XYZ file of C-alpha atoms in Angstrom:
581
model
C 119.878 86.789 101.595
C 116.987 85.759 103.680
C 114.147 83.565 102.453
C 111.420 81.167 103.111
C 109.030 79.317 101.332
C 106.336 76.179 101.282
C 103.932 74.778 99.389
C 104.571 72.900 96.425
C 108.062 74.800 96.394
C 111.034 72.895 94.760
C 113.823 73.926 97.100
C 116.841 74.694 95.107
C 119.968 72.771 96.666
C 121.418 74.048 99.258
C 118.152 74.857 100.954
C 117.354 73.626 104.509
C 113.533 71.999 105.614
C 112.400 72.652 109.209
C 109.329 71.536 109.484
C 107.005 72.296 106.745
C 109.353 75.509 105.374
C 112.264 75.981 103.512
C 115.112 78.193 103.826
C 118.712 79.624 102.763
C 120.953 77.385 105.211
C 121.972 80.949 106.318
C 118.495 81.697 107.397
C 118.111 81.769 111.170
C 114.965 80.261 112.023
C 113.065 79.306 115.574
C 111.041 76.542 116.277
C 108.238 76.121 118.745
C 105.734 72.922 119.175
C 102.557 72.227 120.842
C 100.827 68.863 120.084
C 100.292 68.988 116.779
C 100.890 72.580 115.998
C 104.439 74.011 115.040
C 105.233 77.495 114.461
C 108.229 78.655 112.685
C 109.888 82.040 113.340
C 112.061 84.004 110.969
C 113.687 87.216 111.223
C 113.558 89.536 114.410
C 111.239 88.276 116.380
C 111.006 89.707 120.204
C 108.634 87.571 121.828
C 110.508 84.409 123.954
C 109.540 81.199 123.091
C 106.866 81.006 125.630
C 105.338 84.154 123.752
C 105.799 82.663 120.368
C 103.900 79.477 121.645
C 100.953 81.637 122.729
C 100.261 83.013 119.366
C 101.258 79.615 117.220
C 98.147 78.650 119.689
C 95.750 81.564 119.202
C 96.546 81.374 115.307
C 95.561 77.700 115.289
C 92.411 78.331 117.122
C 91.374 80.607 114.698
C 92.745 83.798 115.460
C 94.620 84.250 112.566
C 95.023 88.050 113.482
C 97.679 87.404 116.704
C 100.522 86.579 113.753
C 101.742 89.649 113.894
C 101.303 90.659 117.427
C 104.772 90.304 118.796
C 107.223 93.173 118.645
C 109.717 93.261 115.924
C 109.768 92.497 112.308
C 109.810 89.016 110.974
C 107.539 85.838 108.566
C 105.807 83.489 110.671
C 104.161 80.279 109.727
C 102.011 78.274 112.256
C 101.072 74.625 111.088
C 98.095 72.465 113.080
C 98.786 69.023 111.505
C 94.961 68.103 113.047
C 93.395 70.943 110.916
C 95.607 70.510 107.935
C 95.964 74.304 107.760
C 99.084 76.455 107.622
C 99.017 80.232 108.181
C 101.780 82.473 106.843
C 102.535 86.161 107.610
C 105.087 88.806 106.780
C 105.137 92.162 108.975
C 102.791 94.720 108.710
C 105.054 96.905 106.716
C 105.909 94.725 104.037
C 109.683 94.519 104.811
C 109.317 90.971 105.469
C 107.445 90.380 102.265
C 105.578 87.717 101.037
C 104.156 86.298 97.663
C 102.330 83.154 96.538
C 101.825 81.817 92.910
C 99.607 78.579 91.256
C 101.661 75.425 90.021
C 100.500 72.288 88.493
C 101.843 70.765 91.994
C 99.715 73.245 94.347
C 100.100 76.306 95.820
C 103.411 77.608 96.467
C 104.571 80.817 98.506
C 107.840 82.357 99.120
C 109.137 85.099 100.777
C 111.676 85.816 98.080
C 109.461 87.320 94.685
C 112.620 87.189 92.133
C 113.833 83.613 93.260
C 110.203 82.283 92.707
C 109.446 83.969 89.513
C 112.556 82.347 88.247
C 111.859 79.162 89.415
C 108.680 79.446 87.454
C 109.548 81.141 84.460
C 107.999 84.495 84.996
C 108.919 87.795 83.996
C 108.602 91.289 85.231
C 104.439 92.424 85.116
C 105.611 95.588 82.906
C 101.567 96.312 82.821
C 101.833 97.202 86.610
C 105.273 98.982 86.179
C 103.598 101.696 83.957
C 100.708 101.742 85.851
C 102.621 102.935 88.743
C 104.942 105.435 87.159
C 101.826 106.588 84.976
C 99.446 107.025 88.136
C 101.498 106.939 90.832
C 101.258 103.914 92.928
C 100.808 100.522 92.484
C 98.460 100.226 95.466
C 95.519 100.362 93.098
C 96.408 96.777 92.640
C 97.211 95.357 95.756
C 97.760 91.826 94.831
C 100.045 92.523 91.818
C 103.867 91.903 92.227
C 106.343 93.047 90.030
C 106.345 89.759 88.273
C 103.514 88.793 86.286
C 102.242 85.596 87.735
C 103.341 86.219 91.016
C 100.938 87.283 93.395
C 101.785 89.673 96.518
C 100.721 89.686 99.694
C 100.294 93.112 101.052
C 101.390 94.478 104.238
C 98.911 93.276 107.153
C 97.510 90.137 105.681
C 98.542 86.837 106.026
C 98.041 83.811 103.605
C 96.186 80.542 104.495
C 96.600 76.931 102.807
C 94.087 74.556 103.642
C 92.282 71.938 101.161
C 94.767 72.841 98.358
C 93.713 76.258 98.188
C 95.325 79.590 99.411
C 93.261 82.571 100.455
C 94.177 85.727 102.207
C 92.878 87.300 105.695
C 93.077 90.930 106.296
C 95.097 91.007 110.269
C 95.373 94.872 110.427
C 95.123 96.907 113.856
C 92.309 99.350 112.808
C 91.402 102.702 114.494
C 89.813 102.292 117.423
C 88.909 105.449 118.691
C 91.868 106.660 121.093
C 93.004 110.292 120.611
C 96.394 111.547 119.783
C 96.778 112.305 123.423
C 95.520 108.693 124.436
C 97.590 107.154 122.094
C 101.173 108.804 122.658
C 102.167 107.137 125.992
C 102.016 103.594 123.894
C 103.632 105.189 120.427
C 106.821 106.553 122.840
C 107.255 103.066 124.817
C 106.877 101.532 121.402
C 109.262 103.444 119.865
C 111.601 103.319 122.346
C 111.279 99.217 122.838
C 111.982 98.685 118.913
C 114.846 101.265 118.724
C 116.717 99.987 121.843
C 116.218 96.363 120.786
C 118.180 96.888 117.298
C 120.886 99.055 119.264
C 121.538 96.046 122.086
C 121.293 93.310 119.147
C 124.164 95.129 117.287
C 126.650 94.858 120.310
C 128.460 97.446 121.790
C 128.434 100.046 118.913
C 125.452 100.496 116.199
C 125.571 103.102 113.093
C 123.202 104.953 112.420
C 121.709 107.626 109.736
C 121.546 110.969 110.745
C 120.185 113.368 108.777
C 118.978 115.987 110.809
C 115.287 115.389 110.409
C 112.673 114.307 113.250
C 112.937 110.942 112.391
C 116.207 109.377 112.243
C 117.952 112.348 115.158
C 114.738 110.494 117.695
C 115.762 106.570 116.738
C 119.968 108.028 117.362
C 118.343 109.482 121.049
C 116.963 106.039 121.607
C 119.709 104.029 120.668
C 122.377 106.384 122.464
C 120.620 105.569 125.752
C 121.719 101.494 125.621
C 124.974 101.904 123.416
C 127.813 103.433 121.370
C 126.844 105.341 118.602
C 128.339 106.288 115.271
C 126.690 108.563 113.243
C 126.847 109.314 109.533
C 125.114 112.302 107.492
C 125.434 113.728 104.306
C 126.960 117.152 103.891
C 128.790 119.305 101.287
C 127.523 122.421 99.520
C 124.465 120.307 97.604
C 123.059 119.175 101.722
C 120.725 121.131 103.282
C 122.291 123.866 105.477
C 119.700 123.345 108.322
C 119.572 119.729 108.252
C 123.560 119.719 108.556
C 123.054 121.843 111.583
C 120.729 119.781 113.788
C 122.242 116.631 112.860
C 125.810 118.112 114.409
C 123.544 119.257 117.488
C 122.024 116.042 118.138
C 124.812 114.064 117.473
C 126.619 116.397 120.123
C 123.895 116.086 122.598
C 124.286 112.625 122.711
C 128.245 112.399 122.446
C 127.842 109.853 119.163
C 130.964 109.482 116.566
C 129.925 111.470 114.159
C 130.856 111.992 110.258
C 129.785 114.220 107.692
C 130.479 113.075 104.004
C 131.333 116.101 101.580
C 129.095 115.530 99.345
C 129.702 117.608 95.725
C 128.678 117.717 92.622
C 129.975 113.696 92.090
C 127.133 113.014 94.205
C 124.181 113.713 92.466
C 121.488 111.077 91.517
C 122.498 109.151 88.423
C 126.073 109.892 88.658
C 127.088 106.352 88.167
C 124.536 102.639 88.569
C 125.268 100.433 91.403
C 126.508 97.098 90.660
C 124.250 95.171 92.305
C 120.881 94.666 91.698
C 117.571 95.665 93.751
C 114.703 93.493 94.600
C 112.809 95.969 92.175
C 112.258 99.484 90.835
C 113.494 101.478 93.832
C 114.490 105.845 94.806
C 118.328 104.230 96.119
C 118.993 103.084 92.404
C 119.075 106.989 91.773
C 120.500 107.994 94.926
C 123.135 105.200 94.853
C 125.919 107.610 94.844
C 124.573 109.905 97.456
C 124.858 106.861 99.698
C 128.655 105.689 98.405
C 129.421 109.213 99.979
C 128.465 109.096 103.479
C 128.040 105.616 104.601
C 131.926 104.422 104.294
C 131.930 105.157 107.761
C 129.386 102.878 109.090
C 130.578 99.676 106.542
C 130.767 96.650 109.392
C 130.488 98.818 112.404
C 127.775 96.819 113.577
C 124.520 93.643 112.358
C 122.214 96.380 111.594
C 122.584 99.747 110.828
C 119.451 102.269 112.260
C 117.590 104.493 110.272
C 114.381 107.198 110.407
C 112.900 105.381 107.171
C 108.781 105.460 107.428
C 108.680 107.897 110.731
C 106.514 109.762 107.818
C 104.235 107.459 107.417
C 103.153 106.179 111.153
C 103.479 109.567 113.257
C 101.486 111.559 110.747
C 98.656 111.217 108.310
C 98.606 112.799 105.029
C 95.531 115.240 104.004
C 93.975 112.195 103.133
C 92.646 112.558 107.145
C 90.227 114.911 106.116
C 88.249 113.777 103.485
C 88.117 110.672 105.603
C 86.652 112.882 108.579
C 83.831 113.811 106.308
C 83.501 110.107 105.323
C 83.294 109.328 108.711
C 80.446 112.010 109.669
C 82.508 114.553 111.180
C 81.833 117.861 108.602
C 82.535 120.239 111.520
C 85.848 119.026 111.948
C 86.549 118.630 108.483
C 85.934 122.412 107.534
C 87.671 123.198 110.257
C 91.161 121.632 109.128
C 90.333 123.007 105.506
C 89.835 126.470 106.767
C 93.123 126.851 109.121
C 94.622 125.074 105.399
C 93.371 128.300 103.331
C 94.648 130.974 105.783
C 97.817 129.416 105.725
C 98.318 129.384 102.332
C 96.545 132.842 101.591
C 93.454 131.363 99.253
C 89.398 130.862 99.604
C 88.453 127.905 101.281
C 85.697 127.453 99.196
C 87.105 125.559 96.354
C 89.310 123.305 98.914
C 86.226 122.514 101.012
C 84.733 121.477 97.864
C 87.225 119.150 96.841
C 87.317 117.810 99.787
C 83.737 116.605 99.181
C 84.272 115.660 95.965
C 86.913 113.512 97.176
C 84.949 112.133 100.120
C 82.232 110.686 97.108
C 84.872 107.458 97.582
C 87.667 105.413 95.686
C 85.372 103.449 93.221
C 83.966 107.288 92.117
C 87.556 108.926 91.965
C 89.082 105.751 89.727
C 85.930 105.215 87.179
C 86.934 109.223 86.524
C 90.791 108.624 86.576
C 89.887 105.499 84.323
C 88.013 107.679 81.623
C 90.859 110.707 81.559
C 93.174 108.110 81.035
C 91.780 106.286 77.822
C 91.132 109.520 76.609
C 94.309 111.491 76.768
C 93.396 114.141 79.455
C 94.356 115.520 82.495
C 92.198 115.089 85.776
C 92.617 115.139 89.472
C 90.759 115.555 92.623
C 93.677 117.383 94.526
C 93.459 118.415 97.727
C 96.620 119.672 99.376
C 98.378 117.914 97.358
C 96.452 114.090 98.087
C 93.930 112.340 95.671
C 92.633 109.073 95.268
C 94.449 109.125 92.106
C 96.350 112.013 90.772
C 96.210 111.616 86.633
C 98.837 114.282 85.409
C 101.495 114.780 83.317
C 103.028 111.409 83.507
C 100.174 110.114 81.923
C 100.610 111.862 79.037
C 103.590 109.586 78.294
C 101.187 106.768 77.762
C 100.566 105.396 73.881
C 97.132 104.247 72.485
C 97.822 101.358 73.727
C 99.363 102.653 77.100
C 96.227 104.380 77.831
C 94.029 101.736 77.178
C 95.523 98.816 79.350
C 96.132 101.506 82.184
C 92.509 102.868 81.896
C 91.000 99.354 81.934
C 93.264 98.513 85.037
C 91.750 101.649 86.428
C 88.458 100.558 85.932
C 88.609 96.747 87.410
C 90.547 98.127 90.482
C 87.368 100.194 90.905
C 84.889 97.966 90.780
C 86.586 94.914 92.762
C 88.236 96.454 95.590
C 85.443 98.694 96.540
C 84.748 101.910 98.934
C 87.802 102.669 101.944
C 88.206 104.948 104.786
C 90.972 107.561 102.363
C 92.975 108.089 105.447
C 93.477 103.935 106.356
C 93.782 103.463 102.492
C 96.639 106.009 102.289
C 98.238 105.064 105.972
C 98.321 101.135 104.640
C 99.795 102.520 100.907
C 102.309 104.513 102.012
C 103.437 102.135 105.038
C 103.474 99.270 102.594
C 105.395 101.465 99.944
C 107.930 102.408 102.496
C 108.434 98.834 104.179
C 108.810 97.323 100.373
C 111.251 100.032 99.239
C 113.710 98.608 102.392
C 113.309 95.495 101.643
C 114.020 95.780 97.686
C 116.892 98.419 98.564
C 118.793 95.488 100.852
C 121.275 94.282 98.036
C 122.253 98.442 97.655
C 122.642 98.769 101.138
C 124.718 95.539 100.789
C 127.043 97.152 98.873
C 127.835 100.173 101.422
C 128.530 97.256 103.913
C 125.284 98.207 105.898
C 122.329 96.366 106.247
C 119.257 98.858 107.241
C 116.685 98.508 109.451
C 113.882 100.922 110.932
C 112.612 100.803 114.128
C 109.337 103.002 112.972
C 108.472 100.360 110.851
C 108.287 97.674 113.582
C 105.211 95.825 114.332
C 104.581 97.291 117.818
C 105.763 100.331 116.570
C 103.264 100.332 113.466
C 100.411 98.792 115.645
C 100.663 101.707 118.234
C 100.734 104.276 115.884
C 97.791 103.551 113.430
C 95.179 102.495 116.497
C 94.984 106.409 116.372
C 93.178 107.547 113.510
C 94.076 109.131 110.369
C 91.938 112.233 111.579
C 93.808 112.491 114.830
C 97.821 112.384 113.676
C 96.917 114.751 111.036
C 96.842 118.743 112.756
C 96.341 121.754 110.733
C 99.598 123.936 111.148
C 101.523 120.979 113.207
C 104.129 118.758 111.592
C 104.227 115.390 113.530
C 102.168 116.384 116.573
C 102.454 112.852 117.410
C 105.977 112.583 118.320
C 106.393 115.568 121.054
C 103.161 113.986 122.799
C 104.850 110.434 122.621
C 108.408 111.465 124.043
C 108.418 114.616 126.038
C 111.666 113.582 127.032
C 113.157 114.674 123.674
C 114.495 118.292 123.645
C 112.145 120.842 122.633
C 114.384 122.410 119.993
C 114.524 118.869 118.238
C 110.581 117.781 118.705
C 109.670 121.470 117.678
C 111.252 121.482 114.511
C 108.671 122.167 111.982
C 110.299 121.455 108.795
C 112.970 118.761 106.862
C 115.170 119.562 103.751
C 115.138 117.356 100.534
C 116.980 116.266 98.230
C 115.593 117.755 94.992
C 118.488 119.940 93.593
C 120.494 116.654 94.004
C 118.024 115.017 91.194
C 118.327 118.647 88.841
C 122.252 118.420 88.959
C 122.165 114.227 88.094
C 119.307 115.042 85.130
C 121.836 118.010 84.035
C 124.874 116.141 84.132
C 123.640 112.920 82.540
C 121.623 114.074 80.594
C 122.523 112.379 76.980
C 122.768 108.913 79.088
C 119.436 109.064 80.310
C 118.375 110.069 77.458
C 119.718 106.665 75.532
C 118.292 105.295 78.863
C 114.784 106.271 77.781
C 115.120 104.346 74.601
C 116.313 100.956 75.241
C 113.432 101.015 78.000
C 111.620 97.941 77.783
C 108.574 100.092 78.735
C 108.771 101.865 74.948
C 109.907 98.734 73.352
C 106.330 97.206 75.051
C 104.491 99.745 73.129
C 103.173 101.200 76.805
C 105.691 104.281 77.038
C 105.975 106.728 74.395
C 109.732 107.622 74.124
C 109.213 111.491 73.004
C 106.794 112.832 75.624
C 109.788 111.896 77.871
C 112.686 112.619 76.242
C 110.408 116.032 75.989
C 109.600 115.968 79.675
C 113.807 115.203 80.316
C 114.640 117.735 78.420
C 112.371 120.668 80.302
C 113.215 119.610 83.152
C 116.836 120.095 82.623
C 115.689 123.748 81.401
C 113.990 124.125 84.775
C 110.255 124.632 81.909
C 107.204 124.454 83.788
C 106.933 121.736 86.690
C 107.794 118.566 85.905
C 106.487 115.601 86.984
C 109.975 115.039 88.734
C 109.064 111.884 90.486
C 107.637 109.799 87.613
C 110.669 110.750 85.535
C 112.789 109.367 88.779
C 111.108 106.353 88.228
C 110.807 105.633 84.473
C 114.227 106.079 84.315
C 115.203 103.659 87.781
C 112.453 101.318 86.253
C 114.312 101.108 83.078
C 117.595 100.365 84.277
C 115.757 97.557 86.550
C 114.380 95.719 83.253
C 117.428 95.637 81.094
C 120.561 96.275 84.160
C 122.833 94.524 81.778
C 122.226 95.433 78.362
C 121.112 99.445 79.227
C 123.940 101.925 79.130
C 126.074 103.112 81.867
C 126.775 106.531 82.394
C 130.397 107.716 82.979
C 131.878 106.581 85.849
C 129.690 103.706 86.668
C 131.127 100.308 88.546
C 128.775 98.163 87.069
């Protein structure tokens, strides 16, 4: 696998030194000098050489935000032997991730979080692996790896080493003002630039995902304009009927190979454990068999393998637009969205418009609150169409004494050291950063289906483009990803108009049903309960009424307790029937 790191790293052998940075002799890096600054290049990278020398110069000047300017995905690190200063950056997704941790030598970072916490002697930061199963999301805490010790670098900041000492700079594109319909012409080129540069790297074939959603049918219309094209979906009776449909009519429309799995009941999550193991906690550990059955047919077809992953995320806001209009001034506009909300759901706006305001008192406000219904046992959120700051529900009610307590004070610090954010940039950055990380951590599963995965919506220019336009603006009452329409009107209109995607969710009920005493055993040999953080009853309580289809269970923090738990102990945990591992 790739990685890079500097610093006072001790490279393990086998490791390769250009220049100030060491790699995996496997790792294909590029080189660029000016007097006395170097830059190093790692991953895909678009800009030519010429390009690359621009920004090694802009970054050494200062300009630390021009990093991550060039199209693609891929680390950078610019060195001016003058200044004594080295600048290192990741993508602005997080897929090419990026951590640094304090030795007794220096500073050390790393692009690879597991090889450097074992090179240290560091174990998993179970504190933060609660927190975000209890709460969530672990963007509360945006420096916190996985592994205590470690320290992450999030999405859209880069790291600096000068003087012996490492700090971080913020290099985000920000808002700046442009309208959806302003903004569209430079999303579609964007879009189109990233997708059709992974198809005409891969040669003359590239697989692809095809699910019949928006996101991964418009990257298969881009690629099928430069190259072959074989498509894979999932099918079978447990699929979605629609999403079967419109995959077969776009894969038809642009004459791609395509093959539908059959799916079944062998197919459920937690059928069987993959065999390898994942960067960290991640959904694929669940879905694992889901993906045995449909991507045999895209094993070594082609270097990378296209997907729709984080179209979500960039073409679209979450609700989280409209407190931030009201943050931002704009009330009118804000009531507005709130109002079309309530007719479409047949309730008062009142009580929406208020939480909306409540929500719109800020992040510090919401997590002091969260903090105190933590440590003392209770319920609380500020929903609002299903976004808040920080939702404190039922999965918090797994928490001990003890649970509570160390979650509620981490609460409380994250509140009064990050400070006050726009909600809609704070939720565009957590869930692009979520959804660039879970790629990255899901590469040895993907691996293991012979593919390795890449998105084009989670490029840099592609990322850039999208989030210049607000928060306020890709977010439309009664429109689902007004964006993309705008962007390409080339696509057909019964693709771009499609209002609606299937899930996966009756997948998950038939895995819990199935394995249901396994997970259970799962739930205590978690390293979580044997911490003291988890209590083991409230979930095998919450398991079991879930399997009885009781109430509404919090489906997605059970999904993760249970991957989580399996991450700590993937040796030692037991294996349900029919696993490889």
């Amino acid at each position: 696998m790739d990685w890079l790191a500097g610093g006072a790293f001790q490279a393990p052998a086998g490791a390769v030194r250009t220049g100030r940075v060491w790699h995996d002799a496997n790792t294909a890096v590029r080189v660029v000098r000016t007097g006395a600054v170097h830059a190093v290049a790692a991953g895909v990278c678009r800009g030519d050489d010429a390009a690359l020398l621009r920004v090694a110069e802009l970054v050494a000047a200062g300009r630390t935000e021009a990093v991550t300017t060039l199209g693609g995905s891929y680390w950078m690190v610019v060195h001016d032997a003058d200044r004594r200063r080295t600048v290192v950056a990741g993508d602005l997704a997080e897929v090419r991730g990026l951590v640094t941790a304090d030795t007794a030598q220096g500073p050390v970072w790393a692009t690879d979080a597991a090889m450097l916490a074992r090179q240290l002697g560091r174990g998993p930061d179970l504190e933060l692996l609660t927190a975000q199963i209890a709460v969530g999301s672990a963007e509360h805490w945006p420096t916190r790896s996985v592994w205590a010790g470690i320290t992450r670098v999030p999405g859209g900041h880069a790291v600096v080493l000068e003087d012996g000492c490492v700090r971080t700079v913020d290099v985000r594109p920000r808002p700046d003002g442009r309208t959806l319909h302003e903004g569209a012409e430079e999303v579609g080129a964007a879009l189109w630039t990233a997708a059709q540069g992974y198809a005409r790297e891969a040669g003359p074939r590239v697989s692809a995902d095809l699910s019949g959603g928006l996101d991964s049918s418009t990257v298969l219309v881009a690629a099928a304009g430069v190259t072959d094209v074989l498509a894979v979906t999932y099918g079978g009776p447990l699929a979605d009927e629609e999403d079967t449909r419109m995959a077969r009519q776009v894969a038809a429309y642009v004459g791609a190979e395509h093959h539908i799995s059959r799916g079944g009941p062998a197919t459920a999550h937690f059928s069987y454990w993959p065999a390898a193991q994942p960067l960290a906690p991640v959904l694929p550990v669940s879905s694992y068999p889901l993906d045995a059955d449909y991507l045999p047919p895209a094993r070594g077809v082609s270097a990378v393998h296209l997907t729709g992953h984080g179209g979500d995320v960039v073409l679209e806001s979450s609700t989280a637009a409209w407190p931030a209009l009201l943050q931002a001034g704009h009330k009118r506009r804000a009531r507005a969205a709130v109002t079309a909300l309530a007719r479409r759901v047949n309730t008062a706006p009142g009580p929406l418009w208020q939480a909306v305001k409540e929500t719109a008192r800020g992040r510090p406000y919401a997590l002091t609150r969260a903090a105190e219904a933590v440590a003392e046992g209770r319920r609380f959120s500020d929903r609002l169409g299903g976004w808040t700051w920080c939702p404190i529900g039922a999965a918090a009610q797994w928490l001990t004494p003890h649970g509570r307590q160390t979650i509620s004070a981490m609460l409380d610090h994250s509140a009064r050291t990050v400070g006050d954010v726009d909600a809609g940039e704070w939720d565009d950055w957590s869930a692009l950063r979520y959804n660039g990380s879970a790629l990255r951590d899901s590469a040895p599963l993907h691996a293991e289906h012979g593919t390795r995965q890449v998105s084009p919506f989670l490029d840099n220019e592609v990322v850039t483009a999208c989030l210049r336009i607000g928060a306020g603006e890709r977010r439309l009452p009664g429109l689902y990803k007004p964006l993309l329409p705008l962007a390409r009107p080339d696509l057909p209109s019964w693709l771009a108009g499609r209002q609606s995607k299937g899930h996966f969710t009756p997948l998950l009920y038939a895995g819990l049903r199935a394995r249901r005493a396994e997970l259970h055993q799962m739930i205590d040999v978690s390293e979580l309960v044997g911490a003291g953080l988890i209590d083991a009853a409230a979930v095998h309580t919450a398991l079991d009424e879930a399997v009885a289809g009781v109430g509404r269970p919090p489906l997605a923090a059970l999904e993760a307790l249970l991957i989580t738990s399996w991450w700590l102990s993937p040796v030692d945990s037991p294996a349900p029937a029919g696993s490889t591992r």
